[in-house]
């Protein structure tokens, strides 16, 4: 499907040029810090590339206080959809995990052209449905290259609190298997409750998801991807870093000090009396089981200068969140 992917990329870039849109924000990969280098001769198997991205629901992109420095034309779906698809196709991941998907059919139909299959699980009461112009509920989605891996099972999860009550946040857990080696692994994608005051709810949602993973994916290669809406100081982050699943955070390997990036989202929003708030936070993660997987390279975060003074989203990038892309190899 490589030629088909390139043809589709060329078509997207041609259409973007016709609309006088700038090129997509360019980013490079760097070797993972803090791990032993893997050479071609010593690699224990295929490279598993995983992408994690909150692509920003179209219905949530145009609120009165949202992204006040971003030109309204840059938020138009006819513009954003080109860069969204280009971002996904550029990095050619084996597995793609997405949040805030409210145009699932567009992404599914286009990714099917280059050999992806996928699934979607919407929020029970999506805020997208309460906007004047909406495209249905938003939710989590996962795609995989069907020529390389097959989906053995899919579990759609409504995240609950300790009392057992369901919340409005969801997750998907898929068991995937390489068709050639028959090597199986699990991937989960989730999107936890937003806004700082809800840190306790996020913690309960994270504990619930961890318990589900312990029941269904313990002792197996596992990646947990998502927009956790939580900085590394929050309890839900500690839940996954200290889990008996023995998880590590892949993007710590961008830093020689093994620290998370300074930001995975960077936006400027409006407020009362015309005040603006600039937020740059690390809230998106890709956790993996250290026993089974080793990151070998990661897509770097762009600098503030590369992002631009109006921050995200912009004409050059369609979301307020930056994608995470990691190449893994299996240790065993």
Tab-separated table of N, CA and C in Angstrom, residues 28-32 35 38 46-51 91-95 178 223 250-251 253 286 288 293-299 324-330:
chain	number	residue	atom	x	y	z
A	28	UNK	N	10.772	15.762	13.096
A	28	UNK	CA	11.726	14.676	12.855
A	28	UNK	C	11.702	13.687	14.013
A	29	UNK	N	12.261	12.513	13.745
A	29	UNK	CA	12.419	11.490	14.781
A	29	UNK	C	13.791	11.608	15.425
A	30	UNK	N	13.884	11.173	16.676
A	30	UNK	CA	15.173	11.069	17.338
A	30	UNK	C	15.249	9.726	18.058
A	31	UNK	N	16.470	9.186	18.221
A	31	UNK	CA	16.616	7.914	18.943
A	31	UNK	C	16.152	8.050	20.385
A	32	UNK	N	15.617	6.983	20.919
A	32	UNK	CA	15.156	6.978	22.308
A	32	UNK	C	16.341	7.060	23.257
A	35	UNK	N	17.923	3.880	26.633
A	35	UNK	CA	17.751	2.470	26.290
A	35	UNK	C	18.911	2.042	25.398
A	38	UNK	N	19.308	-0.494	19.318
A	38	UNK	CA	18.982	-1.715	18.590
A	38	UNK	C	19.518	-1.596	17.172
A	46	UNK	N	9.874	-7.174	14.043
A	46	UNK	CA	9.479	-5.991	13.278
A	46	UNK	C	9.336	-4.769	14.170
A	47	UNK	N	9.522	-3.597	13.572
A	47	UNK	CA	9.286	-2.346	14.293
A	47	UNK	C	7.790	-2.083	14.312
A	48	UNK	N	7.272	-1.852	15.495
A	48	UNK	CA	5.862	-1.544	15.688
A	48	UNK	C	5.745	-0.040	15.920
A	49	UNK	N	5.227	0.669	14.932
A	49	UNK	CA	5.060	2.124	15.066
A	49	UNK	C	3.633	2.414	15.522
A	50	UNK	N	3.517	3.173	16.606
A	50	UNK	CA	2.217	3.509	17.181
A	50	UNK	C	2.071	5.023	17.221
A	51	UNK	N	0.907	5.503	16.820
A	51	UNK	CA	0.585	6.935	16.837
A	51	UNK	C	-0.534	7.193	17.832
A	91	UNK	N	3.152	9.646	8.908
A	91	UNK	CA	3.956	8.831	9.825
A	91	UNK	C	3.705	7.336	9.672
A	92	UNK	N	2.701	6.944	8.880
A	92	UNK	CA	2.576	5.556	8.412
A	92	UNK	C	2.661	4.552	9.567
A	93	UNK	N	1.924	4.798	10.641
A	93	UNK	CA	1.990	3.939	11.820
A	93	UNK	C	1.289	2.606	11.590
A	94	UNK	N	1.763	1.591	12.283
A	94	UNK	CA	1.095	0.291	12.268
A	94	UNK	C	-0.247	0.376	12.965
A	95	UNK	N	-0.288	1.092	14.105
A	95	UNK	CA	-1.510	1.285	14.883
A	95	UNK	C	-1.674	2.781	15.140
A	178	UNK	N	0.236	-10.023	14.881
A	178	UNK	CA	0.949	-10.016	13.609
A	178	UNK	C	0.574	-11.253	12.806
A	223	UNK	N	0.241	-1.387	25.179
A	223	UNK	CA	0.410	0.056	25.082
A	223	UNK	C	-0.897	0.726	25.464
A	250	UNK	N	6.535	6.331	27.224
A	250	UNK	CA	7.461	6.339	26.092
A	250	UNK	C	8.109	7.697	25.889
A	251	UNK	N	7.359	8.775	26.066
A	251	UNK	CA	7.903	10.094	25.728
A	251	UNK	C	8.882	10.630	26.758
A	253	UNK	N	11.485	9.131	27.037
A	253	UNK	CA	12.713	8.784	26.323
A	253	UNK	C	13.148	9.848	25.314
A	286	UNK	N	1.812	7.852	26.059
A	286	UNK	CA	1.818	6.513	25.504
A	286	UNK	C	2.602	5.633	26.473
A	288	UNK	N	3.739	1.912	28.048
A	288	UNK	CA	4.033	0.597	27.462
A	288	UNK	C	4.611	-0.313	28.537
A	293	UNK	N	8.399	-4.500	25.681
A	293	UNK	CA	8.590	-3.559	24.581
A	293	UNK	C	9.731	-2.598	24.893
A	294	UNK	N	10.368	-2.130	23.837
A	294	UNK	CA	11.422	-1.141	23.977
A	294	UNK	C	11.256	-0.074	22.904
A	295	UNK	N	11.131	1.209	23.305
A	295	UNK	CA	11.083	2.270	22.302
A	295	UNK	C	12.463	2.472	21.682
A	296	UNK	N	12.500	2.681	20.386
A	296	UNK	CA	13.782	2.897	19.713
A	296	UNK	C	13.881	4.287	19.083
A	297	UNK	N	12.740	4.885	18.712
A	297	UNK	CA	12.762	6.255	18.202
A	297	UNK	C	11.417	6.913	18.445
A	298	UNK	N	11.450	8.249	18.553
A	298	UNK	CA	10.245	9.006	18.870
A	298	UNK	C	10.189	10.258	18.001
A	299	UNK	N	8.976	10.664	17.676
A	299	UNK	CA	8.765	11.900	16.937
A	299	UNK	C	8.952	13.074	17.895
A	324	UNK	N	1.813	11.987	19.135
A	324	UNK	CA	2.936	11.209	19.636
A	324	UNK	C	3.112	10.023	18.695
A	325	UNK	N	4.333	9.780	18.255
A	325	UNK	CA	4.613	8.637	17.386
A	325	UNK	C	5.877	7.961	17.895
A	326	UNK	N	5.774	6.663	18.162
A	326	UNK	CA	6.895	5.913	18.747
A	326	UNK	C	7.108	4.623	17.976
A	327	UNK	N	8.365	4.307	17.702
A	327	UNK	CA	8.748	3.009	17.148
A	327	UNK	C	9.178	2.091	18.286
A	328	UNK	N	8.533	0.948	18.379
A	328	UNK	CA	8.860	-0.048	19.404
A	328	UNK	C	9.410	-1.314	18.725
A	329	UNK	N	10.213	-2.064	19.501
A	329	UNK	CA	10.516	-3.440	19.146
A	329	UNK	C	10.144	-4.314	20.328
A	330	UNK	N	9.847	-5.574	20.038
A	330	UNK	CA	9.522	-6.521	21.102
A	330	UNK	C	10.818	-7.062	21.698
